[in-house]
Amino acid sequence: MMNSVSNYHSDTDEEQRLAALVAYDILDTPPEDAFDDITQIAALICDAPVAVINFIDRDRQWFKSVLGLNVRETPLDISICVHALFQPDLFVVPDTALDPRFMDNPLVNGDPQLRFYAGALLVSEDGHPLGTLCVLDHHPRDLNEKQRFALRALANQVMAHLELLRAHKKQAALIQELQSAQADLLQLASTDPLSGLLNRRAFEQYLNQELALIKADTSHASLVMIDLDHFKRINDNLGHDTGDWVIQRFAQLCRGVFRKSDVISRWGGEEFVVLMPNTPEVDALQAVDRLHQRLISEPIVYAEHQAVFITVSVGICSLTSTSELQECLRTADRLLYMAKDNGRSCTVCESSQAK
């Protein structure tokens, strides 16, 4: 005997019912104590050896909680619960062996010989039957009024817990969405829109943090300030679009030359600044030398069918346990302008000026 939900109502109703079931995201989830407690209570109150919380899927009935049986799902063609879906009230079968709908069912005339069935509907908020909380016995019998009331009440508790789980999932999804939006806003607030590098404000926060670490563990770092030489000529001769392109390509070049642990920022206009943690000045100079060599060996962009080369002027200072934010920024800026005064396309280090 084949039991199909479509035997009882239209295909459209069935699709809506299945959509309502899917919305709870309960199918194939692991056992949970809250549901197992309800089946235990149902079995105790109804004095039944078998109790099940099941949901009727498209081609199976799946057990969220089961007591007294060793299965988690069965095909619909042997399901008793599918008949309960469209009953107006509690569905009770005192003796399944005498009911023509079930007398040929292998669960009735074979193992585990389920001779008694009582199922209370699990109904969604919008009125769709999703499954049942049912109790079964191996002998014909009935439920008294108190047991019937308790079974209905426990079914309501199943649905209340499902609604609570769904509300928690929606809340978690909303929190995740808000956190993602906050991260996006933070990213926008800390990023220079043209270069994609950190902006000045965000860089100062990183620099403050690094100075605090240096004071705590007496480590060291280097601060590198870079200026694109004669950048105004690019804007004047090739246009501001090309100038913007140069800024973007230079940012990409810096990402390739400096380490992932280094913090790179567009300081403003054509100026850039790089924080190099745990890096002595001599190592910072080697990285800047690589930058100079890259700029000499390859054009930064091609514009109007011509290769555009640029050079940079650079100042490098050391960060120590006595360094202060504004002081080290002023020092790096002063060294940068010394490099520009020296003819540009060169680097001036703090240590070279101390001698």
Coordinates of C-alpha atoms in Angstrom, one line a residue:
M1 CA 0.0 0.0 0.0
M2 CA 1.6 3.3 -1.1
N3 CA 0.8 6.3 1.1
S4 CA 1.5 9.7 -0.6
V5 CA 0.8 13.1 0.8
S6 CA -0.5 14.1 -2.6
N7 CA -3.3 11.6 -2.0
Y8 CA -4.8 13.9 0.6
H9 CA -4.5 17.4 -1.0
S10 CA -3.3 19.3 -4.1
D11 CA 0.2 19.4 -5.4
T12 CA 0.3 23.1 -4.8
D13 CA -0.7 22.6 -1.1
E14 CA 2.0 20.0 -0.8
E15 CA 4.7 22.3 -2.2
Q16 CA 3.7 25.0 0.3
R17 CA 3.8 22.5 3.1
L18 CA 7.2 21.3 2.1
A19 CA 8.5 24.9 1.8
A20 CA 7.2 25.5 5.3
L21 CA 9.0 22.5 6.6
V22 CA 12.3 23.5 4.9
A23 CA 12.0 26.9 6.4
Y24 CA 12.5 25.4 9.9
D25 CA 15.9 23.9 8.7
I26 CA 15.3 20.9 11.0
L27 CA 15.6 17.9 8.7
D28 CA 18.7 15.8 9.2
T29 CA 19.9 17.7 12.2
P30 CA 21.5 15.8 15.1
P31 CA 19.5 14.7 18.2
E32 CA 18.9 17.4 20.8
D33 CA 18.1 17.0 24.4
A34 CA 15.1 19.4 24.3
F35 CA 13.3 17.2 21.8
D36 CA 14.4 13.9 23.4
D37 CA 13.0 15.2 26.7
I38 CA 9.6 15.7 25.1
T39 CA 9.5 12.2 23.6
Q40 CA 10.4 10.8 27.0
I41 CA 7.6 12.7 28.7
A42 CA 5.1 11.7 26.1
A43 CA 6.1 8.0 26.5
L44 CA 5.8 8.3 30.3
I45 CA 2.4 10.1 30.4
C46 CA 0.9 7.8 27.7
D47 CA 2.5 4.7 29.1
A48 CA 3.8 3.8 25.7
P49 CA 7.0 2.0 24.8
V50 CA 7.5 4.0 21.6
A51 CA 7.4 7.8 21.1
V52 CA 8.6 9.7 18.1
I53 CA 8.9 13.3 16.9
N54 CA 8.8 13.0 13.1
F55 CA 8.6 15.3 10.1
I56 CA 7.0 14.3 6.8
D57 CA 9.4 15.1 3.9
R58 CA 8.7 14.6 0.2
D59 CA 9.4 10.9 0.1
R60 CA 10.2 9.9 3.7
Q61 CA 9.3 10.5 7.3
W62 CA 12.3 11.6 9.3
F63 CA 12.6 11.3 13.1
K64 CA 14.1 14.2 15.0
S65 CA 13.7 12.2 18.2
V66 CA 12.8 8.6 18.6
L67 CA 12.3 6.3 21.7
G68 CA 11.8 2.6 21.4
L69 CA 12.8 2.2 17.7
N70 CA 16.2 1.8 16.1
V71 CA 15.6 3.9 13.0
R72 CA 15.9 7.6 12.1
E73 CA 13.6 7.6 9.0
T74 CA 11.3 5.4 7.0
P75 CA 9.8 5.6 3.5
L76 CA 6.4 7.2 3.2
D77 CA 4.8 4.0 1.9
I78 CA 4.9 2.4 5.3
S79 CA 4.3 5.6 7.3
I80 CA 1.3 5.7 9.7
C81 CA 2.0 9.4 10.6
V82 CA 1.4 10.6 7.0
H83 CA -2.3 9.7 7.6
A84 CA -2.4 12.0 10.6
L85 CA -1.3 15.1 8.6
F86 CA -4.8 16.0 7.5
Q87 CA -6.9 14.9 10.4
P88 CA -8.7 17.7 12.2
D89 CA -7.7 16.5 15.6
L90 CA -5.6 14.0 17.4
F91 CA -5.3 10.9 15.2
V92 CA -5.8 7.7 17.2
V93 CA -5.8 4.1 15.8
P94 CA -6.7 1.7 18.7
D95 CA -5.8 -1.4 16.6
T96 CA -3.9 -0.9 13.5
A97 CA -4.3 -4.6 12.6
L98 CA -8.1 -4.0 12.2
D99 CA -7.7 -0.8 10.2
P100 CA -7.8 -1.4 6.4
R101 CA -5.3 1.4 6.0
F102 CA -2.6 -0.4 8.1
M103 CA -3.4 -4.1 8.3
D104 CA -1.0 -4.8 5.4
N105 CA 1.7 -2.5 6.7
P106 CA 5.0 -4.4 7.5
L107 CA 5.4 -2.3 10.7
V108 CA 2.1 -3.7 11.9
N109 CA 2.1 -7.4 10.7
G110 CA 5.9 -7.7 11.1
D111 CA 8.6 -6.3 13.4
P112 CA 8.1 -4.2 15.5
Q113 CA 4.3 -5.0 15.4
L114 CA 3.0 -1.5 16.0
R115 CA -0.6 -2.2 16.9
F116 CA -1.6 1.1 18.5
Y117 CA -1.0 4.6 17.3
A118 CA -1.8 8.1 18.5
G119 CA -0.4 11.2 16.9
A120 CA -0.7 15.0 17.6
L121 CA 0.0 17.3 14.7
L122 CA 3.0 19.6 14.5
V123 CA 1.6 22.6 12.7
S124 CA 3.6 25.6 11.5
E125 CA 2.6 29.2 12.4
D126 CA 0.9 29.6 9.0
G127 CA -1.1 26.4 9.4
H128 CA 0.9 23.8 7.5
P129 CA 1.1 20.3 9.0
L130 CA 4.8 19.3 9.2
G131 CA 4.7 16.0 11.1
T132 CA 3.6 14.6 14.4
L133 CA 4.5 13.8 18.0
C134 CA 3.2 10.3 18.3
V135 CA 3.2 7.4 20.7
L136 CA 2.9 3.7 19.7
D137 CA 2.4 0.4 21.4
H138 CA 2.8 -3.2 20.5
H139 CA -0.7 -4.0 21.8
P140 CA -4.2 -2.6 20.9
R141 CA -5.3 0.1 23.4
D142 CA -6.5 3.7 23.7
L143 CA -5.6 7.0 25.5
N144 CA -7.7 8.6 28.2
E145 CA -8.6 12.3 28.1
K146 CA -5.7 13.4 30.2
Q147 CA -3.2 11.6 28.0
R148 CA -4.8 13.0 24.9
F149 CA -4.6 16.5 26.3
A150 CA -1.0 16.0 27.3
L151 CA 0.0 14.7 23.9
R152 CA -1.5 17.8 22.2
A153 CA 0.2 20.1 24.7
L154 CA 3.6 18.4 24.2
A155 CA 3.1 18.8 20.4
N156 CA 2.6 22.5 21.0
Q157 CA 5.9 22.5 23.0
V158 CA 7.7 20.9 20.0
M159 CA 6.5 23.7 17.8
A160 CA 7.3 26.3 20.3
H161 CA 10.9 25.0 20.5
L162 CA 11.1 24.9 16.7
E163 CA 10.0 28.6 16.5
L164 CA 12.6 29.5 19.2
L165 CA 15.3 27.7 17.2
R166 CA 14.3 29.5 14.0
A167 CA 14.2 32.9 15.9
H168 CA 17.7 32.2 17.2
K169 CA 19.0 31.4 13.7
K170 CA 17.4 34.5 12.3
Q171 CA 18.9 36.6 15.1
A172 CA 22.3 35.0 14.4
A173 CA 22.0 35.7 10.7
L174 CA 21.1 39.3 11.5
I175 CA 24.0 39.7 13.9
Q176 CA 26.3 38.2 11.2
E177 CA 24.9 40.7 8.6
L178 CA 25.4 43.6 11.0
Q179 CA 28.9 42.5 11.8
S180 CA 29.7 42.2 8.1
A181 CA 28.2 45.7 7.5
Q182 CA 30.3 47.1 10.4
A183 CA 33.4 45.5 9.0
D184 CA 32.7 47.0 5.6
L185 CA 32.1 50.4 7.1
L186 CA 35.3 50.1 9.1
Q187 CA 37.2 49.1 6.0
L188 CA 35.8 52.1 4.1
A189 CA 36.6 54.4 7.0
S190 CA 40.2 53.2 7.2
T191 CA 41.0 52.9 3.5
D192 CA 42.2 55.4 0.9
P193 CA 39.6 55.0 -1.9
L194 CA 42.1 55.6 -4.8
S195 CA 45.0 53.4 -3.7
G196 CA 43.2 50.8 -1.6
L197 CA 45.9 51.4 1.1
L198 CA 45.3 52.5 4.7
N199 CA 44.4 56.2 5.0
R200 CA 46.3 58.6 7.3
R201 CA 44.0 58.2 10.3
A202 CA 44.1 54.4 10.2
F203 CA 47.9 54.4 9.8
E204 CA 48.4 56.6 12.8
Q205 CA 46.4 54.1 14.9
Y206 CA 48.7 51.3 13.7
L207 CA 51.7 53.4 14.4
N208 CA 50.5 54.2 18.0
Q209 CA 50.0 50.5 18.6
E210 CA 53.5 49.6 17.3
L211 CA 55.0 52.3 19.5
A212 CA 53.2 50.9 22.5
L213 CA 54.6 47.4 21.7
I214 CA 58.1 48.8 21.3
K215 CA 57.9 50.5 24.7
A216 CA 56.7 47.3 26.3
D217 CA 59.3 44.9 24.9
T218 CA 62.1 47.2 23.7
S219 CA 61.9 45.9 20.2
H220 CA 62.5 48.2 17.2
A221 CA 60.9 49.1 13.9
S222 CA 61.5 51.5 11.0
L223 CA 59.3 54.2 9.5
V224 CA 59.7 54.9 5.8
M225 CA 58.2 58.0 4.2
I226 CA 58.1 58.2 0.4
D227 CA 57.3 61.0 -2.1
L228 CA 56.8 60.5 -5.8
D229 CA 59.2 62.9 -7.6
H230 CA 57.7 65.5 -10.0
F231 CA 54.3 64.0 -9.7
K232 CA 52.7 67.4 -10.7
R233 CA 54.3 67.0 -14.1
I234 CA 52.4 63.8 -14.7
N235 CA 49.1 65.4 -13.9
D236 CA 49.9 68.5 -16.0
N237 CA 51.3 66.7 -19.0
L238 CA 49.3 63.4 -19.1
G239 CA 46.1 64.3 -17.1
H240 CA 44.7 63.5 -13.7
D241 CA 43.4 60.2 -14.9
T242 CA 47.0 59.1 -15.6
G243 CA 48.0 60.5 -12.3
D244 CA 45.4 58.4 -10.5
W245 CA 46.6 55.4 -12.4
V246 CA 50.2 56.1 -11.3
I247 CA 49.0 56.2 -7.7
Q248 CA 47.2 52.9 -8.0
R249 CA 50.1 51.2 -9.7
F250 CA 52.6 52.5 -7.2
A251 CA 50.5 51.1 -4.4
Q252 CA 50.5 47.7 -6.1
L253 CA 54.3 47.9 -6.5
C254 CA 54.7 48.7 -2.8
R255 CA 52.6 45.7 -1.8
G256 CA 55.0 43.6 -3.9
V257 CA 58.2 45.1 -2.5
F258 CA 57.4 45.3 1.2
R259 CA 56.4 42.4 3.4
K260 CA 52.8 41.4 4.3
S261 CA 53.6 42.3 7.9
D262 CA 54.5 45.9 6.8
V263 CA 51.8 48.5 7.1
I264 CA 51.5 50.7 4.0
S265 CA 49.5 53.9 3.8
R266 CA 48.8 56.7 1.4
W267 CA 49.8 59.6 3.6
G268 CA 48.3 62.2 1.3
G269 CA 48.6 63.3 -2.4
E270 CA 51.7 61.6 -3.7
E271 CA 53.2 60.8 -0.3
F272 CA 53.2 57.3 1.1
V273 CA 54.4 55.9 4.5
V274 CA 55.4 52.4 5.5
L275 CA 55.7 51.0 9.0
M276 CA 58.1 48.0 9.1
P277 CA 57.8 46.2 12.5
N278 CA 60.8 44.3 13.9
T279 CA 63.0 45.8 11.2
P280 CA 66.3 47.7 11.8
E281 CA 67.1 50.7 9.6
V282 CA 69.6 48.7 7.5
D283 CA 67.0 46.2 6.5
A284 CA 64.4 48.9 5.8
L285 CA 67.1 50.5 3.5
Q286 CA 67.5 47.3 1.6
A287 CA 63.7 47.1 0.9
V288 CA 63.7 50.8 -0.2
D289 CA 66.7 50.0 -2.5
R290 CA 64.6 47.2 -4.1
L291 CA 61.8 49.8 -4.7
H292 CA 64.3 52.2 -6.4
Q293 CA 65.5 49.4 -8.6
R294 CA 62.0 48.3 -9.6
L295 CA 61.2 51.9 -10.6
I296 CA 64.4 52.2 -12.6
S297 CA 63.9 48.9 -14.5
E298 CA 60.2 49.1 -15.4
P299 CA 57.7 51.8 -16.3
I300 CA 55.0 52.5 -13.7
V301 CA 52.3 52.9 -16.5
Y302 CA 52.0 53.3 -20.2
A303 CA 50.1 56.4 -21.2
E304 CA 49.6 57.9 -24.7
H305 CA 51.6 55.1 -26.2
Q306 CA 54.7 55.9 -24.1
A307 CA 56.2 54.4 -21.0
V308 CA 56.0 56.5 -17.9
F309 CA 58.9 56.1 -15.4
I310 CA 58.9 57.7 -12.0
T311 CA 61.4 58.1 -9.2
V312 CA 60.9 58.5 -5.4
S313 CA 62.5 60.4 -2.6
V314 CA 62.6 58.5 0.7
G315 CA 63.3 59.2 4.4
I316 CA 63.9 56.4 6.9
C317 CA 63.9 56.7 10.7
S318 CA 64.1 54.2 13.5
L319 CA 61.4 53.7 16.1
T320 CA 62.7 53.0 19.6
S321 CA 61.2 52.8 23.1
T322 CA 61.6 56.6 23.4
S323 CA 59.9 57.5 20.1
E324 CA 56.7 59.5 20.1
L325 CA 54.1 59.5 17.3
Q326 CA 54.4 63.1 16.1
E327 CA 58.1 63.2 16.7
C328 CA 58.9 60.2 14.5
L329 CA 56.5 61.4 11.8
R330 CA 58.3 64.8 11.8
T331 CA 61.7 63.1 11.7
A332 CA 60.7 60.9 8.7
D333 CA 59.3 63.9 6.9
R334 CA 62.4 65.9 7.5
L335 CA 64.6 63.1 6.1
L336 CA 62.3 62.9 3.1
Y337 CA 62.8 66.5 2.3
M338 CA 66.5 66.2 2.7
A339 CA 66.4 63.5 0.0
K340 CA 64.4 65.9 -2.2
D341 CA 67.0 68.6 -1.6
N342 CA 69.7 66.1 -2.5
G343 CA 68.4 65.9 -6.0
R344 CA 65.5 63.4 -5.5
S345 CA 65.5 59.7 -6.5
C346 CA 67.5 58.9 -3.3
T347 CA 67.1 57.8 0.3
V348 CA 68.2 59.6 3.5
C349 CA 68.4 57.5 6.7
E350 CA 68.4 58.9 10.2
S351 CA 71.6 57.1 11.1
S352 CA 73.5 58.7 8.3
Q353 CA 72.5 62.2 9.6
A354 CA 73.5 61.3 13.2
K355 CA 77.2 60.9 12.3

